[in-house]
Amino acid sequence: MLELDERKFRILQAIIDDYILTASPVGSRTISRKYEQSLSSATIRNEMSDLEELGYLDSPHTSAGRIPSAKAYRLYVDRLIRLAPLPFEEAEVLRGHFDQRMKQVHAVAQRAAKALSDATNYASVIMTRPTQNIALRVQHIQLVLVSPGVALMLLVTDNGVVKETLLHIAKELDIEDLYRISRILSERLVGCRLEDVPAALEHMAGEWREQRVLLGDILQGAREHVGAQQAPEVVVGGGANLLRYPEYSDVEKARELLSVLETKDKLMQLLEQGSGLEFTVRIGPETGLPETADCSIVTGTYRVGNDTIGTIGVIGPTRMQYQKVIAVLDYVGRTFAQILGGSE
Amino acid sequence: MLELDERKFRILQAIIDDYILTASPVGSRTISRKYEQSLSSATIRNEMSDLEELGYLDSPHTSAGRIPSAKAYRLYVDRLIRLAPLPFEEAEVLRGHFDQRMKQVHAVAQRAAKALSDATNYASVIMTRPTQNIALRVQHIQLVLVSPGVALMLLVTDNGVVKETLLHIAKELDIEDLYRISRILSERLVGCRLEDVPAALEHMAGEWREQRVLLGDILQGAREHVGAQQAPEVVVGGGANLLRYPEYSDVEKARELLSVLETKDKLMQLLEQGSGLEFTVRIGPETGLPETADCSIVTGTYRVGNDTIGTIGVIGPTRMQYQKVIAVLDYVGRTFAQILGGSE
DNA sequence: GTTAGCACTCAACGGCATAGAGTGCTAACA
DNA sequence: TGTTAGCACTCTATGCCGTTGAGTGCTAAC
């Protein structure tokens, strides 16, 4: 029975490394000259033939060298990659993206996305929401009068994310009214888990039956607001980077892929399959979407305290520089969490 | 002296229309058969030759038909386009994008961007900020304790946009302290124009000298926050749409263009040259950026009351369906403003 | 088990002829 | 004087070789 001994393994690694670098099928001669100088090309040839039979290599056609299969990348990722610390200069550059001491959450996410895509030359995605349904709690809730008949409802949650919503309210409500209502809402809702808010509001609606006309809009608005709040925010960066790579020189394919990056639902589908491990690498078909069948995606979660508060990821060709991507992802995720979570 | 009589004009229009449709150079025979059946191709040929001499047409090479020049599009836009109302079905589809009655501002902008790019098949940009420095005023300002040592500063402005910032504060400040500080900040700053805020803060810093240790961070944070607040938000949609068009089948060019769409500074440069008119069309080199030298951009402003509160635009090839784009832009802009500004 | 050698395969490339679209010009026509 | 038919000319796009070169697979020798 054919088996993957240590030498085959080394050769496979060499093929993957070379292919990641050059994007063109690698031949036996290349390996024998650049990577395994003690072996002749004929030997390599035999080994490659075995590797193909084992399913680790594909050949596009008879005389074109070999290409690593998804299975090969899987092996590569699982066995060859350790989390190597980021070279100092690279970390230095990344640090430059995050110079200021305080930020708007959204802006930090955008910075982080830009940092990720600049450092890796792939596309990056940041979702400011846990994949698992961690119980977020209401931290603060308030109504602000914008103009007669229009109020702004602010909701702040545990993870420091604020969402605002415009509400249409009864015209006769003034600043003082809103202030009182805000106080009452706060008393009832602060500390409440987001998913419990609708029930609490229902309850309040019952108590306040006599003022329903005035408050109906607000309670209804609050309910919708909380619903919207639960929809995570997604920030994308560096989509144009993908056009650098020959795998996307077919414009039609590139368009499909970039469309995915513009479709929140699909992006979330891509991000949400995280395994709960620190990093998840999904290769080709493992990504789950037909449009990304020849892409890989590396995701990581970031935490503040013990709570996972979001997911960050990098999308690129299967021929991805996994090691580097993981190192960058680690660094950026840590920095991001640190800025959001406090001083140290 | 060669002049642009009515017939030349009609022929030019036909050429532009056909080129917009097909993206390939149009020949005299096409015009004579599809648009000006009373004239022979030879006559058209003479006219086209004149039009070329006048600078309205270019010929890529001897036997390839003619292409409209930027000058031609300019004429076309200035003289041929009236604001035709959007066909009912299209308006219907667009309306579907905006079904809910209330929204987070950011989400509405995203919806609007998606609506724009879906309806036009070009890329869209929305800037939630006036191009002219309209005096935005502070509507509401408040500090919320997130965790010991970390506070969230909320700032709401006239146009209903909220920005949040995380501040690192002295650990001993509790909820009550922040509440008091919020009150004081509100008293001093609400109604203040954004650009006057730093000076006001400076003044407060002077008064509170004895508490500087505690408040220094907050005042400093507030100053930076207001600065950041003044940076407008930009939302982009449908960048991938551009890859549909043959003018961007050169991947390298496409990449450059899409990079522009990811670069906030450049986008703002593109949007900020609005003429103050309701719509501005900039064609090719008029866009000002080398990367968009063969693109056109149509921008419009949207208003709530008398204030211009933002700019919305569509970016596509110079061969753009200007008429349709303007109609869609008008409709979406109006809808957007209406949702942000209140009920009717 | 390793390697040299050789026949074989296949994409990529350049050259070349052809087809087709379109122009410009001239001469005839109304 | 404007319009048109006709024709020669230009230039790209397309398809068809033949050649080149990279690479494989197999066999036989080491």
XYZ file of C-alpha atoms in Angstrom, chain B residues 57-332:
276
model
C -15.132 61.535 -32.489
C -11.984 59.477 -32.292
C -11.009 56.572 -34.474
C -9.006 53.856 -32.768
C -7.538 52.930 -36.150
C -8.299 53.316 -39.836
C -10.913 50.656 -40.253
C -12.631 50.437 -36.941
C -15.516 52.879 -36.848
C -15.664 55.871 -34.539
C -15.776 56.343 -30.781
C -17.249 59.373 -29.035
C -14.674 61.628 -27.377
C -15.019 63.135 -23.913
C -16.069 66.337 -25.658
C -18.911 64.460 -27.303
C -20.157 63.084 -24.002
C -19.928 66.548 -22.545
C -22.186 67.886 -25.298
C -24.488 64.913 -24.967
C -24.888 65.416 -21.262
C -25.286 69.175 -21.451
C -27.759 69.279 -24.288
C -29.466 65.959 -24.722
C -30.311 64.959 -21.238
C -33.381 66.086 -19.434
C -34.431 64.590 -16.165
C -36.808 61.957 -17.419
C -38.882 60.435 -14.638
C -38.008 56.886 -13.763
C -40.239 54.243 -15.365
C -42.792 53.008 -12.892
C -41.505 49.442 -12.630
C -37.984 50.611 -11.902
C -39.181 52.949 -9.217
C -41.161 50.049 -7.811
C -38.056 47.901 -7.565
C -36.106 50.696 -5.944
C -38.859 51.326 -3.445
C -38.490 47.694 -2.410
C -34.996 48.407 -1.164
C -36.304 50.879 1.361
C -39.276 49.094 2.852
C -38.783 49.619 6.559
C -39.958 52.756 8.224
C -36.939 53.469 10.360
C -33.325 52.662 10.141
C -29.885 53.103 11.427
C -28.361 55.880 9.400
C -25.438 53.780 8.374
C -27.728 50.971 7.309
C -29.873 53.292 5.259
C -26.775 54.514 3.485
C -25.773 50.950 2.730
C -29.219 50.165 1.426
C -29.188 53.236 -0.731
C -25.778 52.339 -2.116
C -26.958 48.858 -2.940
C -30.120 50.176 -4.547
C -28.113 52.582 -6.667
C -25.639 50.049 -7.884
C -28.249 47.377 -8.500
C -30.431 49.720 -10.484
C -27.636 51.142 -12.591
C -25.160 48.279 -12.753
C -22.400 50.691 -11.950
C -20.592 51.438 -8.694
C -22.137 53.800 -6.195
C -20.799 56.029 -3.450
C -22.570 57.735 -0.630
C -20.966 60.337 1.567
C -22.929 61.240 4.676
C -21.537 64.713 4.831
C -21.958 67.982 3.007
C -19.228 68.942 0.613
C -19.471 72.556 1.585
C -18.657 73.063 5.204
C -22.160 73.472 6.439
C -22.121 74.358 10.108
C -23.118 71.172 11.879
C -24.071 71.646 15.484
C -23.789 69.438 18.518
C -27.183 68.009 19.348
C -26.282 65.736 22.176
C -23.140 64.638 23.942
C -22.773 62.003 26.588
C -20.384 59.689 28.354
C -21.261 56.084 29.161
C -19.216 53.867 31.450
C -18.316 50.662 29.696
C -15.966 49.191 32.249
C -13.725 50.701 34.922
C -11.263 52.928 33.118
C -13.109 52.850 29.818
C -15.917 55.145 28.766
C -17.805 55.604 25.572
C -18.394 59.094 24.297
C -21.433 59.629 22.125
C -21.894 62.653 19.946
C -25.017 63.327 17.936
C -25.152 66.085 15.378
C -27.865 67.976 13.549
C -27.954 65.581 10.692
C -28.716 62.700 12.994
C -25.361 61.026 12.671
C -23.936 59.496 15.793
C -20.347 58.697 16.405
C -19.013 56.772 19.314
C -15.502 56.800 20.686
C -13.850 54.767 23.363
C -12.014 56.879 25.927
C -9.512 55.722 28.449
C -10.301 57.485 31.669
C -9.189 57.492 35.260
C -10.258 54.243 36.943
C -11.848 55.931 39.942
C -14.557 57.678 37.910
C -17.914 55.989 38.408
C -21.281 56.206 36.700
C -22.377 59.179 38.745
C -19.210 61.100 37.915
C -19.698 60.498 34.239
C -23.271 61.565 34.497
C -22.247 64.865 36.077
C -19.533 65.411 33.525
C -21.978 64.654 30.728
C -24.336 67.266 32.085
C -21.628 69.877 32.150
C -20.415 68.999 28.678
C -23.977 69.212 27.404
C -24.535 72.616 28.945
C -21.476 74.003 27.307
C -21.485 72.239 23.988
C -25.022 71.529 22.821
C -25.869 73.943 20.043
C -22.202 74.690 19.491
C -20.884 74.397 15.956
C -18.498 71.513 15.559
C -15.585 73.707 14.603
C -16.026 75.764 17.749
C -15.928 72.762 20.032
C -12.136 72.589 20.452
C -12.001 76.201 21.598
C -14.842 75.643 24.061
C -13.048 72.604 25.439
C -9.872 74.601 25.777
C -11.770 77.101 27.806
C -13.245 74.448 30.047
C -9.826 72.943 30.586
C -8.725 76.316 31.916
C -11.589 76.559 34.370
C -11.139 73.082 35.706
C -7.449 73.271 36.217
C -7.577 71.666 39.659
C -9.267 68.515 38.314
C -7.065 68.254 35.309
C -5.811 64.799 36.140
C -9.271 63.339 35.994
C -10.627 65.393 33.185
C -7.631 65.824 30.971
C -8.236 62.529 29.254
C -11.834 63.324 28.649
C -11.270 66.755 27.203
C -8.479 65.474 25.038
C -10.689 62.601 23.930
C -13.544 64.907 23.166
C -11.304 67.075 21.046
C -10.079 64.160 19.016
C -13.572 62.810 18.766
C -14.898 65.995 17.294
C -12.049 65.979 14.837
C -12.878 62.462 13.811
C -16.524 63.395 13.677
C -15.752 65.891 11.015
C -14.307 63.184 8.819
C -17.251 62.114 6.716
C -18.339 58.565 6.337
C -18.206 57.003 2.909
C -20.149 53.956 1.808
C -19.446 52.194 -1.477
C -21.555 49.672 -3.338
C -21.376 47.536 -6.433
C -17.704 47.892 -7.226
C -17.797 44.437 -8.733
C -20.344 45.678 -11.250
C -17.614 47.544 -13.066
C -16.021 44.280 -14.067
C -18.982 43.656 -16.343
C -17.782 46.201 -18.818
C -15.214 45.489 -21.518
C -13.381 48.729 -20.723
C -12.180 47.018 -17.562
C -11.376 43.629 -18.994
C -7.757 44.598 -18.490
C -7.401 43.287 -14.968
C -4.633 45.672 -14.042
C -6.749 48.691 -14.938
C -9.696 47.231 -13.111
C -7.583 46.763 -10.028
C -6.473 50.378 -10.039
C -10.020 51.551 -10.345
C -11.337 49.289 -7.608
C -8.489 50.439 -5.389
C -9.759 53.967 -5.741
C -13.138 52.780 -4.516
C -11.420 51.443 -1.426
C -9.486 54.609 -0.720
C -11.552 57.063 1.235
C -9.392 60.053 0.422
C -9.617 59.555 -3.286
C -13.327 58.913 -3.150
C -13.843 62.150 -1.329
C -11.750 63.935 -3.879
C -14.085 62.528 -6.503
C -17.211 63.540 -4.655
C -16.127 66.912 -3.414
C -15.952 68.750 -6.674
C -19.712 69.053 -6.898
C -20.706 72.271 -8.599
C -23.497 73.091 -6.194
C -25.991 72.230 -8.881
C -28.456 69.478 -8.309
C -26.461 67.053 -10.394
C -22.888 67.183 -11.524
C -21.553 65.011 -14.300
C -17.834 64.688 -14.658
C -16.478 62.888 -17.659
C -13.107 61.208 -18.076
C -10.286 63.614 -17.258
C -12.751 65.960 -15.589
C -12.906 63.537 -12.675
C -9.508 64.790 -11.646
C -7.886 61.466 -10.798
C -5.576 59.687 -13.229
C -7.110 56.360 -12.241
C -10.525 57.487 -13.368
C -9.430 59.117 -16.596
C -11.716 56.814 -18.523
C -14.574 56.830 -16.082
C -17.448 59.179 -15.538
C -18.990 60.116 -12.265
C -22.420 61.559 -11.663
C -23.015 63.105 -8.276
C -25.991 64.658 -6.587
C -26.553 66.152 -3.180
C -29.386 65.335 -0.876
C -30.996 67.724 1.485
C -33.064 67.692 4.605
C -34.840 70.982 4.942
C -32.466 73.509 3.485
C -29.283 71.789 4.505
C -27.224 69.747 2.153
C -26.331 66.806 4.314
C -24.551 64.538 1.937
C -23.492 63.544 -1.542
C -24.391 60.476 -3.514
C -22.785 59.385 -6.734
C -22.449 56.763 -9.416
C -19.177 55.763 -11.046
C -18.945 53.937 -14.350
C -17.315 53.977 -17.759
C -17.529 57.227 -19.740
C -19.864 55.235 -21.926
C -22.447 55.502 -19.205
C -26.220 55.511 -19.418
C -26.312 59.062 -18.169
C -30.009 59.601 -18.521
C -30.942 56.550 -16.545
C -28.260 57.152 -13.941
C -29.509 60.663 -13.290
C -33.084 59.472 -12.962
C -32.107 56.753 -10.510
C -29.827 59.087 -8.589
C -32.647 61.553 -8.253
C -35.063 58.958 -7.002
C -32.704 57.309 -4.541
